[in-house]
PDB file of C-alpha atoms in Angstrom:
ATOM      1  CA  UNK A   1       7.066   5.594 -20.526  1.00  0.00           C
ATOM      2  CA  UNK A   2       7.184   1.886 -21.208  1.00  0.00           C
ATOM      3  CA  UNK A   3       4.040  -0.206 -21.504  1.00  0.00           C
ATOM      4  CA  UNK A   4       4.419  -3.414 -19.546  1.00  0.00           C
ATOM      5  CA  UNK A   5       1.970  -6.285 -19.860  1.00  0.00           C
ATOM      6  CA  UNK A   6       1.872  -9.117 -17.398  1.00  0.00           C
ATOM      7  CA  UNK A   7       0.033 -12.393 -17.735  1.00  0.00           C
ATOM      8  CA  UNK A   8      -1.856 -13.783 -15.982  1.00  0.00           C
ATOM      9  CA  UNK A   9      -3.291 -10.916 -13.974  1.00  0.00           C
ATOM     10  CA  UNK A  10      -4.342 -13.320 -11.257  1.00  0.00           C
ATOM     11  CA  UNK A  11      -4.457 -17.026 -10.573  1.00  0.00           C
ATOM     12  CA  UNK A  12      -5.401 -19.497  -7.884  1.00  0.00           C
ATOM     13  CA  UNK A  13      -3.092 -22.497  -7.781  1.00  0.00           C
ATOM     14  CA  UNK A  14      -2.809 -25.728  -5.870  1.00  0.00           C
ATOM     15  CA  UNK A  15       0.141 -26.205  -3.569  1.00  0.00           C
ATOM     16  CA  UNK A  16       2.953 -28.189  -5.094  1.00  0.00           C
ATOM     17  CA  UNK A  17       2.316 -26.906  -8.606  1.00  0.00           C
ATOM     18  CA  UNK A  18       4.206 -24.242 -10.577  1.00  0.00           C
ATOM     19  CA  UNK A  19       3.071 -21.055 -12.276  1.00  0.00           C
ATOM     20  CA  UNK A  20       4.881 -19.143 -15.004  1.00  0.00           C
ATOM     21  CA  UNK A  21       4.298 -15.404 -15.183  1.00  0.00           C
ATOM     22  CA  UNK A  22       4.995 -13.549 -18.401  1.00  0.00           C
ATOM     23  CA  UNK A  23       6.174  -9.973 -18.784  1.00  0.00           C
ATOM     24  CA  UNK A  24       6.117  -8.227 -22.155  1.00  0.00           C
ATOM     25  CA  UNK A  25       7.512  -4.718 -22.709  1.00  0.00           C
ATOM     26  CA  UNK A  26       6.729  -2.534 -25.710  1.00  0.00           C
ATOM     27  CA  UNK A  27      10.351  -1.469 -26.123  1.00  0.00           C
ATOM     28  CA  UNK A  28      13.748  -3.090 -25.860  1.00  0.00           C
ATOM     29  CA  UNK A  29      15.281  -2.920 -22.407  1.00  0.00           C
ATOM     30  CA  UNK A  30      18.556  -4.226 -21.097  1.00  0.00           C
ATOM     31  CA  UNK A  31      17.394  -5.095 -17.606  1.00  0.00           C
ATOM     32  CA  UNK A  32      14.117  -6.372 -16.273  1.00  0.00           C
ATOM     33  CA  UNK A  33      13.359  -6.787 -12.602  1.00  0.00           C
ATOM     34  CA  UNK A  34      11.006  -9.096 -10.739  1.00  0.00           C
ATOM     35  CA  UNK A  35       9.524  -8.028  -7.413  1.00  0.00           C
ATOM     36  CA  UNK A  36       7.316  -9.754  -4.885  1.00  0.00           C
ATOM     37  CA  UNK A  37       4.734  -8.007  -2.725  1.00  0.00           C
ATOM     38  CA  UNK A  38       3.481 -10.256   0.033  1.00  0.00           C
ATOM     39  CA  UNK A  39       0.124  -9.429   1.644  1.00  0.00           C
ATOM     40  CA  UNK A  40       0.410  -6.262   3.694  1.00  0.00           C
ATOM     41  CA  UNK A  41       4.105  -5.976   2.901  1.00  0.00           C
ATOM     42  CA  UNK A  42       6.282  -3.816   0.737  1.00  0.00           C
ATOM     43  CA  UNK A  43       7.940  -4.799  -2.503  1.00  0.00           C
ATOM     44  CA  UNK A  44      11.008  -6.999  -2.374  1.00  0.00           C
ATOM     45  CA  UNK A  45      13.305  -7.518  -5.315  1.00  0.00           C
ATOM     46  CA  UNK A  46      13.548 -11.155  -6.349  1.00  0.00           C
ATOM     47  CA  UNK A  47      16.021 -10.949  -9.204  1.00  0.00           C
ATOM     48  CA  UNK A  48      17.400  -8.971 -12.111  1.00  0.00           C
ATOM     49  CA  UNK A  49      16.955 -10.535 -15.540  1.00  0.00           C
ATOM     50  CA  UNK A  50      19.512  -9.660 -18.202  1.00  0.00           C
ATOM     51  CA  UNK A  51      19.160 -10.808 -21.765  1.00  0.00           C
ATOM     52  CA  UNK A  52      21.739 -13.393 -22.681  1.00  0.00           C
ATOM     53  CA  UNK A  53      22.930 -14.189 -19.191  1.00  0.00           C
ATOM     54  CA  UNK A  54      21.775 -15.858 -15.997  1.00  0.00           C
ATOM     55  CA  UNK A  55      19.494 -13.881 -13.743  1.00  0.00           C
ATOM     56  CA  UNK A  56      20.981 -12.346 -10.622  1.00  0.00           C
ATOM     57  CA  UNK A  57      19.069 -13.286  -7.481  1.00  0.00           C
ATOM     58  CA  UNK A  58      18.774 -11.296  -4.284  1.00  0.00           C
ATOM     59  CA  UNK A  59      19.495 -12.738  -0.886  1.00  0.00           C
ATOM     60  CA  UNK A  60      16.778 -15.166   0.129  1.00  0.00           C
ATOM     61  CA  UNK A  61      15.728 -16.068  -3.404  1.00  0.00           C
ATOM     62  CA  UNK A  62      17.090 -19.022  -5.363  1.00  0.00           C
ATOM     63  CA  UNK A  63      16.933 -20.120  -8.956  1.00  0.00           C
ATOM     64  CA  UNK A  64      15.385 -23.499  -8.176  1.00  0.00           C
ATOM     65  CA  UNK A  65      12.378 -21.789  -6.608  1.00  0.00           C
ATOM     66  CA  UNK A  66      12.121 -18.817  -8.989  1.00  0.00           C
ATOM     67  CA  UNK A  67      13.625 -19.739 -12.360  1.00  0.00           C
ATOM     68  CA  UNK A  68      13.699 -16.826 -14.776  1.00  0.00           C
ATOM     69  CA  UNK A  69      14.009 -16.728 -18.528  1.00  0.00           C
ATOM     70  CA  UNK A  70      14.993 -13.735 -20.658  1.00  0.00           C
ATOM     71  CA  UNK A  71      14.987 -14.871 -24.277  1.00  0.00           C
ATOM     72  CA  UNK A  72      15.042 -11.377 -25.822  1.00  0.00           C
ATOM     73  CA  UNK A  73      15.076  -7.676 -24.979  1.00  0.00           C
ATOM     74  CA  UNK A  74      11.296  -7.330 -24.636  1.00  0.00           C
ATOM     75  CA  UNK A  75      10.212 -10.451 -22.766  1.00  0.00           C
ATOM     76  CA  UNK A  76      10.834 -12.337 -19.551  1.00  0.00           C
ATOM     77  CA  UNK A  77       9.185 -15.054 -17.512  1.00  0.00           C
ATOM     78  CA  UNK A  78       9.258 -15.819 -13.809  1.00  0.00           C
ATOM     79  CA  UNK A  79       8.240 -19.267 -12.607  1.00  0.00           C
ATOM     80  CA  UNK A  80       7.136 -19.851  -9.044  1.00  0.00           C
ATOM     81  CA  UNK A  81       7.939 -23.502  -8.443  1.00  0.00           C
ATOM     82  CA  UNK A  82       6.537 -26.071  -6.028  1.00  0.00           C
ATOM     83  CA  UNK A  83       4.225 -23.477  -4.576  1.00  0.00           C
ATOM     84  CA  UNK A  84       3.080 -23.249  -0.988  1.00  0.00           C
ATOM     85  CA  UNK A  85       0.566 -20.853   0.601  1.00  0.00           C
ATOM     86  CA  UNK A  86       3.510 -18.658   1.639  1.00  0.00           C
ATOM     87  CA  UNK A  87       4.057 -17.881  -2.051  1.00  0.00           C
ATOM     88  CA  UNK A  88       0.703 -16.099  -2.195  1.00  0.00           C
ATOM     89  CA  UNK A  89       1.738 -12.619  -3.282  1.00  0.00           C
ATOM     90  CA  UNK A  90       1.596 -10.080  -6.031  1.00  0.00           C
ATOM     91  CA  UNK A  91       4.475 -10.538  -8.459  1.00  0.00           C
ATOM     92  CA  UNK A  92       5.500  -7.475 -10.439  1.00  0.00           C
ATOM     93  CA  UNK A  93       7.699  -6.988 -13.428  1.00  0.00           C
ATOM     94  CA  UNK A  94       9.622  -3.736 -13.665  1.00  0.00           C
ATOM     95  CA  UNK A  95      11.812  -1.999 -16.208  1.00  0.00           C
ATOM     96  CA  UNK A  96      13.803   1.232 -16.109  1.00  0.00           C
ATOM     97  CA  UNK A  97      13.260   3.626 -19.004  1.00  0.00           C
ATOM     98  CA  UNK A  98      16.190   4.066 -21.414  1.00  0.00           C
ATOM     99  CA  UNK A  99      18.543   6.512 -19.766  1.00  0.00           C
ATOM    100  CA  UNK A 100      16.011   7.012 -17.012  1.00  0.00           C
ATOM    101  CA  UNK A 101      16.324   6.839 -13.268  1.00  0.00           C
ATOM    102  CA  UNK A 102      13.042   5.430 -12.054  1.00  0.00           C
ATOM    103  CA  UNK A 103      11.297   2.130 -12.679  1.00  0.00           C
ATOM    104  CA  UNK A 104       8.072   1.382 -14.490  1.00  0.00           C
ATOM    105  CA  UNK A 105       5.878  -1.439 -13.269  1.00  0.00           C
ATOM    106  CA  UNK A 106       3.459  -3.853 -14.780  1.00  0.00           C
ATOM    107  CA  UNK A 107       0.023  -4.329 -13.283  1.00  0.00           C
ATOM    108  CA  UNK A 108       1.205  -7.345 -11.369  1.00  0.00           C
ATOM    109  CA  UNK A 109       0.119 -10.950 -11.073  1.00  0.00           C
ATOM    110  CA  UNK A 110      -1.935 -11.710  -7.988  1.00  0.00           C
ATOM    111  CA  UNK A 111      -1.192 -15.298  -6.986  1.00  0.00           C
ATOM    112  CA  UNK A 112      -3.137 -17.251  -4.400  1.00  0.00           C
ATOM    113  CA  UNK A 113      -1.912 -20.704  -3.415  1.00  0.00           C
ATOM    114  CA  UNK A 114      -4.423 -23.006  -1.755  1.00  0.00           C
TER     115      UNK A 114
ATOM    116  CA  UNK B   1      22.938  -1.025   0.738  1.00  0.00           C
ATOM    117  CA  UNK B   2      20.004   1.203   1.430  1.00  0.00           C
ATOM    118  CA  UNK B   3      16.963   0.993   3.665  1.00  0.00           C
ATOM    119  CA  UNK B   4      13.730   2.949   3.768  1.00  0.00           C
ATOM    120  CA  UNK B   5      11.399   3.492   6.700  1.00  0.00           C
ATOM    121  CA  UNK B   6       7.913   4.856   6.309  1.00  0.00           C
ATOM    122  CA  UNK B   7       6.936   6.043   9.720  1.00  0.00           C
ATOM    123  CA  UNK B   8       3.182   5.603   9.430  1.00  0.00           C
ATOM    124  CA  UNK B   9       1.538   2.425   8.229  1.00  0.00           C
ATOM    125  CA  UNK B  10      -1.884   4.072   7.998  1.00  0.00           C
ATOM    126  CA  UNK B  11      -2.939   7.701   7.726  1.00  0.00           C
ATOM    127  CA  UNK B  12      -6.639   8.582   7.904  1.00  0.00           C
ATOM    128  CA  UNK B  13      -7.596  12.085   6.875  1.00  0.00           C
ATOM    129  CA  UNK B  14     -10.701  14.026   5.946  1.00  0.00           C
ATOM    130  CA  UNK B  15     -11.280  15.291   2.452  1.00  0.00           C
ATOM    131  CA  UNK B  16      -9.740  18.723   1.711  1.00  0.00           C
ATOM    132  CA  UNK B  17      -7.397  18.431   4.692  1.00  0.00           C
ATOM    133  CA  UNK B  18      -3.615  18.552   4.240  1.00  0.00           C
ATOM    134  CA  UNK B  19      -1.585  15.384   4.568  1.00  0.00           C
ATOM    135  CA  UNK B  20       2.049  14.435   5.093  1.00  0.00           C
ATOM    136  CA  UNK B  21       3.396  10.935   4.596  1.00  0.00           C
ATOM    137  CA  UNK B  22       6.766  10.476   6.220  1.00  0.00           C
ATOM    138  CA  UNK B  23       9.767   8.676   4.798  1.00  0.00           C
ATOM    139  CA  UNK B  24      13.294   8.289   6.141  1.00  0.00           C
ATOM    140  CA  UNK B  25      16.113   6.503   4.396  1.00  0.00           C
ATOM    141  CA  UNK B  26      19.550   5.196   5.180  1.00  0.00           C
ATOM    142  CA  UNK B  27      22.399   4.944   2.713  1.00  0.00           C
ATOM    143  CA  UNK B  28      26.163   5.165   2.640  1.00  0.00           C
ATOM    144  CA  UNK B  29      26.136   6.544  -0.926  1.00  0.00           C
ATOM    145  CA  UNK B  30      24.261   9.173  -2.858  1.00  0.00           C
ATOM    146  CA  UNK B  31      20.730   8.166  -3.682  1.00  0.00           C
ATOM    147  CA  UNK B  32      17.782   8.957  -5.855  1.00  0.00           C
ATOM    148  CA  UNK B  33      14.424   9.072  -4.080  1.00  0.00           C
ATOM    149  CA  UNK B  34      10.950   8.241  -5.334  1.00  0.00           C
ATOM    150  CA  UNK B  35       7.348   8.135  -4.266  1.00  0.00           C
ATOM    151  CA  UNK B  36       5.000   5.648  -5.904  1.00  0.00           C
ATOM    152  CA  UNK B  37       1.256   5.228  -5.511  1.00  0.00           C
ATOM    153  CA  UNK B  38      -0.650   1.960  -5.752  1.00  0.00           C
ATOM    154  CA  UNK B  39      -4.390   2.131  -6.195  1.00  0.00           C
ATOM    155  CA  UNK B  40      -6.390  -0.970  -5.269  1.00  0.00           C
ATOM    156  CA  UNK B  41      -5.717  -3.879  -7.612  1.00  0.00           C
ATOM    157  CA  UNK B  42      -3.357  -1.841  -9.754  1.00  0.00           C
ATOM    158  CA  UNK B  43       0.375  -1.626 -10.324  1.00  0.00           C
ATOM    159  CA  UNK B  44       2.657   1.114  -9.085  1.00  0.00           C
ATOM    160  CA  UNK B  45       2.592   4.576 -10.583  1.00  0.00           C
ATOM    161  CA  UNK B  46       5.397   7.077 -10.138  1.00  0.00           C
ATOM    162  CA  UNK B  47       4.279  10.210  -8.268  1.00  0.00           C
ATOM    163  CA  UNK B  48       7.542  12.110  -8.185  1.00  0.00           C
ATOM    164  CA  UNK B  49      11.278  11.739  -7.915  1.00  0.00           C
ATOM    165  CA  UNK B  50      14.282  13.555  -6.515  1.00  0.00           C
ATOM    166  CA  UNK B  51      17.547  13.252  -8.372  1.00  0.00           C
ATOM    167  CA  UNK B  52      19.439  16.451  -7.569  1.00  0.00           C
ATOM    168  CA  UNK B  53      19.022  20.201  -7.426  1.00  0.00           C
ATOM    169  CA  UNK B  54      16.044  21.832  -5.764  1.00  0.00           C
ATOM    170  CA  UNK B  55      15.047  19.937  -2.654  1.00  0.00           C
ATOM    171  CA  UNK B  56      11.348  20.559  -3.247  1.00  0.00           C
ATOM    172  CA  UNK B  57       9.986  18.420  -6.035  1.00  0.00           C
ATOM    173  CA  UNK B  58       6.510  18.506  -7.470  1.00  0.00           C
ATOM    174  CA  UNK B  59       4.715  15.521  -8.866  1.00  0.00           C
ATOM    175  CA  UNK B  60       1.425  14.496 -10.332  1.00  0.00           C
ATOM    176  CA  UNK B  61      -1.968  14.947  -8.723  1.00  0.00           C
ATOM    177  CA  UNK B  62      -0.837  17.937  -6.646  1.00  0.00           C
ATOM    178  CA  UNK B  63       1.688  16.044  -4.547  1.00  0.00           C
ATOM    179  CA  UNK B  64       5.079  17.388  -3.593  1.00  0.00           C
ATOM    180  CA  UNK B  65       7.990  16.138  -1.531  1.00  0.00           C
ATOM    181  CA  UNK B  66      10.944  17.722   0.168  1.00  0.00           C
ATOM    182  CA  UNK B  67      14.370  16.164   0.334  1.00  0.00           C
ATOM    183  CA  UNK B  68      16.231  16.848   3.567  1.00  0.00           C
ATOM    184  CA  UNK B  69      19.740  15.475   3.398  1.00  0.00           C
ATOM    185  CA  UNK B  70      20.682  16.258   7.008  1.00  0.00           C
ATOM    186  CA  UNK B  71      17.622  14.418   8.300  1.00  0.00           C
ATOM    187  CA  UNK B  72      17.744  11.792   5.534  1.00  0.00           C
ATOM    188  CA  UNK B  73      14.067  12.335   4.919  1.00  0.00           C
ATOM    189  CA  UNK B  74      11.820  12.620   1.891  1.00  0.00           C
ATOM    190  CA  UNK B  75       8.333  13.429   3.148  1.00  0.00           C
ATOM    191  CA  UNK B  76       5.376  13.552   0.786  1.00  0.00           C
ATOM    192  CA  UNK B  77       2.773  16.285   1.139  1.00  0.00           C
ATOM    193  CA  UNK B  78      -0.461  17.437  -0.370  1.00  0.00           C
ATOM    194  CA  UNK B  79      -2.228  20.608   0.790  1.00  0.00           C
ATOM    195  CA  UNK B  80      -5.751  19.334   0.145  1.00  0.00           C
ATOM    196  CA  UNK B  81      -6.612  15.700  -0.433  1.00  0.00           C
ATOM    197  CA  UNK B  82      -9.463  14.172  -2.362  1.00  0.00           C
ATOM    198  CA  UNK B  83     -11.338  10.938  -1.948  1.00  0.00           C
ATOM    199  CA  UNK B  84      -9.563   9.691  -5.064  1.00  0.00           C
ATOM    200  CA  UNK B  85      -6.201   9.951  -3.267  1.00  0.00           C
ATOM    201  CA  UNK B  86      -7.101   6.919  -1.180  1.00  0.00           C
ATOM    202  CA  UNK B  87      -4.360   4.442  -2.001  1.00  0.00           C
ATOM    203  CA  UNK B  88      -1.129   2.970  -0.711  1.00  0.00           C
ATOM    204  CA  UNK B  89       1.979   5.087  -1.057  1.00  0.00           C
ATOM    205  CA  UNK B  90       5.502   3.740  -1.234  1.00  0.00           C
ATOM    206  CA  UNK B  91       8.741   5.596  -0.721  1.00  0.00           C
ATOM    207  CA  UNK B  92      11.687   4.107  -2.593  1.00  0.00           C
ATOM    208  CA  UNK B  93      15.396   4.720  -2.986  1.00  0.00           C
ATOM    209  CA  UNK B  94      18.105   3.612  -5.348  1.00  0.00           C
ATOM    210  CA  UNK B  95      21.811   4.042  -5.519  1.00  0.00           C
ATOM    211  CA  UNK B  96      22.632   7.063  -7.667  1.00  0.00           C
ATOM    212  CA  UNK B  97      25.484   5.109  -9.233  1.00  0.00           C
ATOM    213  CA  UNK B  98      24.964   3.795 -12.751  1.00  0.00           C
ATOM    214  CA  UNK B  99      25.182   0.065 -11.936  1.00  0.00           C
ATOM    215  CA  UNK B 100      21.973   0.045  -9.916  1.00  0.00           C
ATOM    216  CA  UNK B 101      19.711   1.592 -12.449  1.00  0.00           C
ATOM    217  CA  UNK B 102      16.103   0.526 -12.064  1.00  0.00           C
ATOM    218  CA  UNK B 103      16.784  -1.486  -8.894  1.00  0.00           C
ATOM    219  CA  UNK B 104      14.793   0.033  -6.025  1.00  0.00           C
ATOM    220  CA  UNK B 105      14.536  -0.480  -2.289  1.00  0.00           C
ATOM    221  CA  UNK B 106      11.042   0.195  -0.983  1.00  0.00           C
ATOM    222  CA  UNK B 107       9.593   1.253   2.321  1.00  0.00           C
ATOM    223  CA  UNK B 108       6.787  -0.660   3.964  1.00  0.00           C
ATOM    224  CA  UNK B 109       4.071   1.493   2.496  1.00  0.00           C
ATOM    225  CA  UNK B 110       1.552   3.938   3.966  1.00  0.00           C
ATOM    226  CA  UNK B 111      -2.133   3.440   3.411  1.00  0.00           C
ATOM    227  CA  UNK B 112      -3.793   6.822   2.985  1.00  0.00           C
ATOM    228  CA  UNK B 113      -7.536   6.767   3.560  1.00  0.00           C
ATOM    229  CA  UNK B 114      -9.463   9.924   2.753  1.00  0.00           C
ATOM    230  CA  UNK B 115     -12.832  10.196   4.440  1.00  0.00           C
ATOM    231  CA  UNK B 116     -15.689  12.416   3.222  1.00  0.00           C
TER     232      UNK B 116
END
C-alpha cells in the first residue's frame, strides 16, 4: 500500500485567507485525487490531479477556488482560496495503487475557518 | 454516474452482538464496491472490496460483506462486535471501467457505536 503524508494535519484560518495543503506519496502515481468531507457529511471528490496537465474538477468545484498543482508523480497541492466558514472541512488526498482498484487515503487536513 | 445510499446514519449496538450496516447503490454500468472505516481523527482505511467472483467477501477485523446484484446492495456484517469497532463506516463504489480508476463515489456514512 502507498504511504500518503498530508500537511498540515489541521489548521485554523481567518476568513478571506488561503491555505495550501500538501500531499506527498512514497511512490510514483499517475493520478491523485482530492476529496472534501464537510462536517457530518460524506466524502465528495473535488478534482483529479494528473502530472503534466490541468486538474479535472468535479461539478460544483472551480479552479479559482481550489487551485491544484501537480509538479511531479509523488506530490500535489490543493489551495483553498478566499476561505469562508463554509470551507471548514476535512480535505483528503487519495491515490490508487499501481494496477489496483481501490483508493488509499492520507490522514486528512482538518480545516476550520473562523 | 453512480450513487450510494447508506440506509442508517447511526447504528448503536452492544458489545459482542452482531451488526449489519446497509448499503445500496445505483449504477448503469458494472461497478466495484468497497467498505472503508474511519476512526476518530484518522483517515480512511479499506475494510474490504468486491470486484468479481464470489459474492461474499471477507475483510479485515472480522468484517464481511455480501454483494447482491439483483438488489443492488452491499451490506457489511460482523458476527460479534468489539468496543474498538466504534467508528464511521463508508460504502463506496467506482465504475469498473479502466478510466475511473481510483475515483470513488461514497455513501453518507454510518456511525457505529458499540456500547459495553
